[in-house]
Every structure is written in C-alpha cells, then in structure tokens.
Coordinates of C-alpha atoms in Angstrom, one line a residue:
S1 CA -15.7 -19.3 -0.5
V2 CA -15.2 -22.1 1.6
K3 CA -17.0 -24.0 4.7
L4 CA -15.5 -24.1 8.0
D5 CA -15.3 -27.3 9.4
A6 CA -16.5 -28.1 13.3
E7 CA -13.2 -26.8 14.7
G8 CA -13.2 -23.4 12.3
K9 CA -10.6 -24.8 10.1
F10 CA -10.3 -24.4 6.4
S11 CA -8.0 -24.7 3.4
F12 CA -8.2 -23.6 -0.3
T13 CA -5.5 -23.7 -3.3
P14 CA -6.0 -20.9 -5.9
V15 CA -3.4 -21.2 -8.9
A16 CA -0.2 -19.8 -8.5
P17 CA 0.7 -16.5 -10.2
E18 CA 2.0 -16.3 -13.2
D19 CA 3.6 -13.0 -14.2
C20 CA 3.6 -11.2 -10.8
F21 CA 2.2 -11.1 -7.0
D22 CA -1.2 -11.2 -6.1
F23 CA -3.4 -10.2 -3.4
Y24 CA -6.1 -12.1 -1.5
R25 CA -8.6 -11.2 1.4
L26 CA -9.8 -13.7 3.9
R27 CA -13.1 -12.2 5.5
I28 CA -15.6 -13.7 7.7
E29 CA -18.4 -11.7 9.1
G30 CA -16.8 -8.2 8.0
K31 CA -13.7 -8.8 9.6
V32 CA -10.7 -8.9 6.8
I33 CA -7.0 -10.1 6.7
N34 CA -5.1 -9.4 3.7
L35 CA -2.5 -11.8 2.1
A36 CA 0.0 -11.4 -0.5
I37 CA 1.3 -14.5 -2.8
D38 CA 4.0 -14.3 -4.9
S39 CA 4.7 -18.0 -5.8
T40 CA 3.9 -21.3 -5.0
E41 CA 3.7 -21.1 -1.0
T42 CA 1.7 -22.4 1.8
V43 CA 0.6 -19.8 4.0
T44 CA -1.0 -20.8 7.2
V45 CA -3.5 -18.2 9.3
N46 CA -4.3 -18.6 12.7
A47 CA -7.0 -16.0 14.1
S48 CA -10.1 -16.0 16.6
L49 CA -13.2 -13.7 15.9
P50 CA -14.4 -11.2 17.1
V51 CA -10.7 -9.6 16.7
M52 CA -9.2 -11.8 13.9
Q53 CA -8.2 -8.9 11.7
I54 CA -5.9 -7.3 14.4
S55 CA -4.6 -10.3 16.3
Y56 CA -4.0 -13.2 13.7
A57 CA -0.6 -14.9 13.2
V58 CA 0.6 -16.0 9.6
E59 CA 3.4 -18.2 8.9
G60 CA 5.2 -19.5 5.8
S61 CA 5.4 -16.2 4.0
E62 CA 7.6 -13.2 4.7
N63 CA 5.4 -11.0 2.5
C64 CA 2.3 -12.0 4.5
S65 CA 4.3 -11.1 7.6
R66 CA 5.2 -7.8 6.2
L67 CA 2.0 -6.9 5.0
K68 CA 0.4 -7.6 8.5
D69 CA 3.2 -5.2 9.9
L70 CA 2.2 -2.4 7.7
I71 CA -1.4 -3.0 8.1
M72 CA -1.2 -2.7 11.6
L73 CA 1.0 0.6 11.2
Q74 CA -2.1 1.8 8.9
M75 CA -4.7 1.1 11.7
G76 CA -2.4 2.6 14.4
L77 CA -2.6 5.7 12.3
L78 CA -6.4 5.7 11.6
Q79 CA -6.7 5.4 15.9
D80 CA -4.6 8.1 16.5
L81 CA -6.4 10.3 14.0
R82 CA -9.6 9.7 15.4
R83 CA -8.2 10.4 18.8
V84 CA -6.9 13.7 17.9
S85 CA -9.7 14.6 16.3
S86 CA -12.0 13.6 19.2
Q87 CA -10.0 15.6 21.8
Y88 CA -10.0 18.8 19.3
H89 CA -13.0 21.2 20.7
S90 CA -11.5 24.7 19.3
P91 CA -13.6 26.3 16.1
D92 CA -10.7 27.2 14.5
P93 CA -9.4 24.0 12.7
T94 CA -6.1 25.1 11.8
F95 CA -3.9 23.6 14.4
L96 CA -5.8 20.1 13.9
N97 CA -5.2 20.3 10.2
E98 CA -1.4 20.8 10.8
R99 CA -1.5 18.2 13.5
I100 CA -3.1 15.7 11.1
R101 CA -0.6 16.7 8.5
E102 CA 2.5 16.0 10.9
M103 CA 0.9 12.6 11.8
V104 CA 0.3 11.8 8.2
D105 CA 3.9 12.7 7.6
V106 CA 5.6 10.8 10.2
F107 CA 3.6 7.7 9.0
K108 CA 4.6 8.2 5.4
S109 CA 8.4 8.5 6.4
D110 CA 8.3 5.3 8.4
V111 CA 6.7 3.5 5.8
L112 CA 9.3 4.8 3.4
T113 CA 12.1 4.0 5.4
D114 CA 10.9 0.6 6.7
F115 CA 8.9 -1.0 3.7
I116 CA 9.5 0.7 0.5
M117 CA 13.0 1.5 0.1
P118 CA 14.4 -1.6 1.3
D119 CA 13.2 -3.6 -1.3
P120 CA 10.7 -1.7 -3.7
G121 CA 10.0 -4.7 -5.9
T122 CA 8.1 -6.7 -3.2
P123 CA 4.3 -7.1 -2.5
Y124 CA 4.2 -5.0 0.4
A125 CA 5.9 -2.2 -1.0
Y126 CA 3.6 -2.2 -4.0
Y127 CA 0.7 -2.1 -1.5
A128 CA 2.2 0.6 0.7
L129 CA 1.8 2.9 -2.0
F130 CA -2.1 2.6 -2.5
L131 CA -2.7 3.0 1.4
S132 CA -5.6 5.1 2.3
I133 CA -7.4 6.7 5.2
N134 CA -10.9 7.2 4.8
G135 CA -10.9 7.1 1.3
Q136 CA -7.6 9.5 0.9
M137 CA -4.5 8.1 -0.6
L138 CA -1.8 8.8 1.5
F139 CA 1.1 8.5 -1.1
N140 CA -0.3 11.1 -4.3
P141 CA 1.9 11.0 -7.2
Q142 CA -0.2 13.5 -8.7
A143 CA -0.1 16.3 -6.3
D144 CA 3.6 15.4 -4.4
R145 CA 7.1 14.9 -6.2
Q146 CA 8.2 13.0 -3.4
D147 CA 5.3 10.6 -3.8
A148 CA 5.8 10.3 -7.7
K149 CA 9.5 9.2 -6.8
C150 CA 8.2 6.4 -4.4
Y151 CA 5.7 5.0 -7.0
A152 CA 9.1 5.4 -9.7
A153 CA 11.4 3.1 -7.4
V154 CA 8.8 0.6 -7.1
A155 CA 8.1 0.8 -10.7
T156 CA 11.6 0.5 -11.7
Q157 CA 12.0 -2.7 -9.4
M158 CA 8.9 -4.4 -10.8
D159 CA 9.8 -3.9 -14.5
I160 CA 12.9 -6.0 -13.5
L161 CA 11.2 -8.6 -11.8
Y162 CA 7.8 -8.7 -13.5
P163 CA 8.2 -6.9 -16.7
D164 CA 5.1 -8.2 -18.3
A165 CA 2.7 -7.7 -15.6
V166 CA -0.4 -5.2 -15.7
R167 CA 0.5 -4.1 -12.4
T168 CA 3.9 -3.2 -13.7
I169 CA 2.6 -1.5 -16.8
H170 CA 0.3 0.4 -14.7
L171 CA 2.3 1.6 -12.1
H172 CA 4.7 3.1 -14.8
N173 CA 1.9 5.1 -16.3
V174 CA 1.2 6.3 -12.8
A175 CA 4.8 7.1 -11.7
L176 CA 5.4 8.9 -15.2
K177 CA 2.0 11.1 -15.1
G178 CA 3.2 11.8 -11.3
M179 CA 6.8 12.7 -12.1
S180 CA 5.4 14.9 -15.2
K181 CA 2.8 16.6 -13.4
T182 CA 4.9 17.7 -10.2
S183 CA 7.8 18.7 -12.6
P184 CA 9.1 22.0 -11.4
A185 CA 8.0 24.7 -14.3
N186 CA 11.7 25.8 -14.9
D187 CA 12.7 22.2 -15.7
R188 CA 11.8 21.6 -19.1
A189 CA 14.3 19.4 -20.1
R190 CA 13.4 16.9 -17.5
A191 CA 9.4 17.5 -18.3
A192 CA 10.4 17.1 -22.0
A193 CA 12.0 13.6 -21.4
I194 CA 9.5 12.2 -19.3
Q195 CA 6.8 12.8 -21.6
Q196 CA 8.8 11.5 -24.5
F197 CA 9.1 8.0 -22.3
A198 CA 5.7 8.4 -21.3
N199 CA 4.0 8.2 -25.0
L200 CA 6.1 4.9 -25.2
V201 CA 3.9 3.6 -22.3
E202 CA 0.4 2.3 -22.9
V203 CA -2.1 3.4 -20.9
I204 CA -4.7 0.9 -19.5
G205 CA -7.2 1.4 -17.1

C-alpha cells in the first residue's frame, strides 16, 4: 500500500517479473484498476474517483491499454445482461436464457478475434481466458471444446515465451484436461495421444 500526497499522486516500484508477466490491481475505496506488467517498464495511470475504474487513462504499456479495452468490453456485457434481465417479465425463462446465451457467444467471439488469436502469448490474451460474469467462467475448457482450444493456443505460445513459468505449466494442464474431457467419444486415438502427453505434465494447484 502507498499513501497519496495532497494532489492525489503516488508511485511504487515492485520487482520486475522474472519468468513471466504479472498482474497488479490499483484499489482505492473499492474501485479497481487492473494492470499487466511483463518487463521493466514505467506505467502511468490517471484517474478520478468515483468513476476511477471506467474512466482512467493509462500510458507506457500496450498490455495495460489492451487489458483496459478487454475489461471495458466485459463491463459492457455485464450491463447489457442486467438490462435484458430487468426488461424480461415473462414467467417462461426460455427466451431470456437463449438471449443471454446469444449475447455471451457474441462476446466470446469478439474476445477471441480481437484479444486472443492475434497474439495469444500476451498478458491480456491470458487474462481473457479467465473472464467471468457473476462468478461464471465465460471460457470453460472442461465443457466446451472450442474453449479448450483457446486455452491450448495461449498455452502453446506461453510455452515458447515463458517455458518455466508456473502460469504456463498450469495453463498446459488446464488445456490438456479440457481437450481430453471434450474429445469426441469416437476419437480414441486423439484422446489417447492427449492423455499420453498429459501424463508428462506436472499437476499443480
């Protein structure tokens, strides 16, 4: 923690990440700004309460700028879901559930196209895999094969850039389990190959 001066300015210097990028959260009065740091760099954030988390400006880091774009997109989805839910008054929830599913699918497609696939080795691509709404993961590699492939794409690139990082090992484990669990029942050869490779991966908490 750090104390603000009379003008609300502050700064701090953590140790640079050694084997992988890392995430930080600026938290003031319950308002949060997420930052991603992957090297020795200086990041400047300008914001004002009480709308700090939605109107801040960040300079000095492309990763932080892209992370902000991603989080703004997530917040937009949450607002749209709340709006649709509040406007729905029918006792039959079928239509509402279908509408929510459509909105989530569009969001996931946008995230995949704009944040994950262009450069899967970036901190914001990694962060995107763990986005959630009301505690529910939007990308679920244990239930959706396409989501498992997203995890695998990021894990593969991270293995090149950060081969010894705990995040990389963990992501490999999650991706392999997801690919194995969502493998088509009649594709035994693929499932056997995945399991064989999965046995080589150290399982961590």
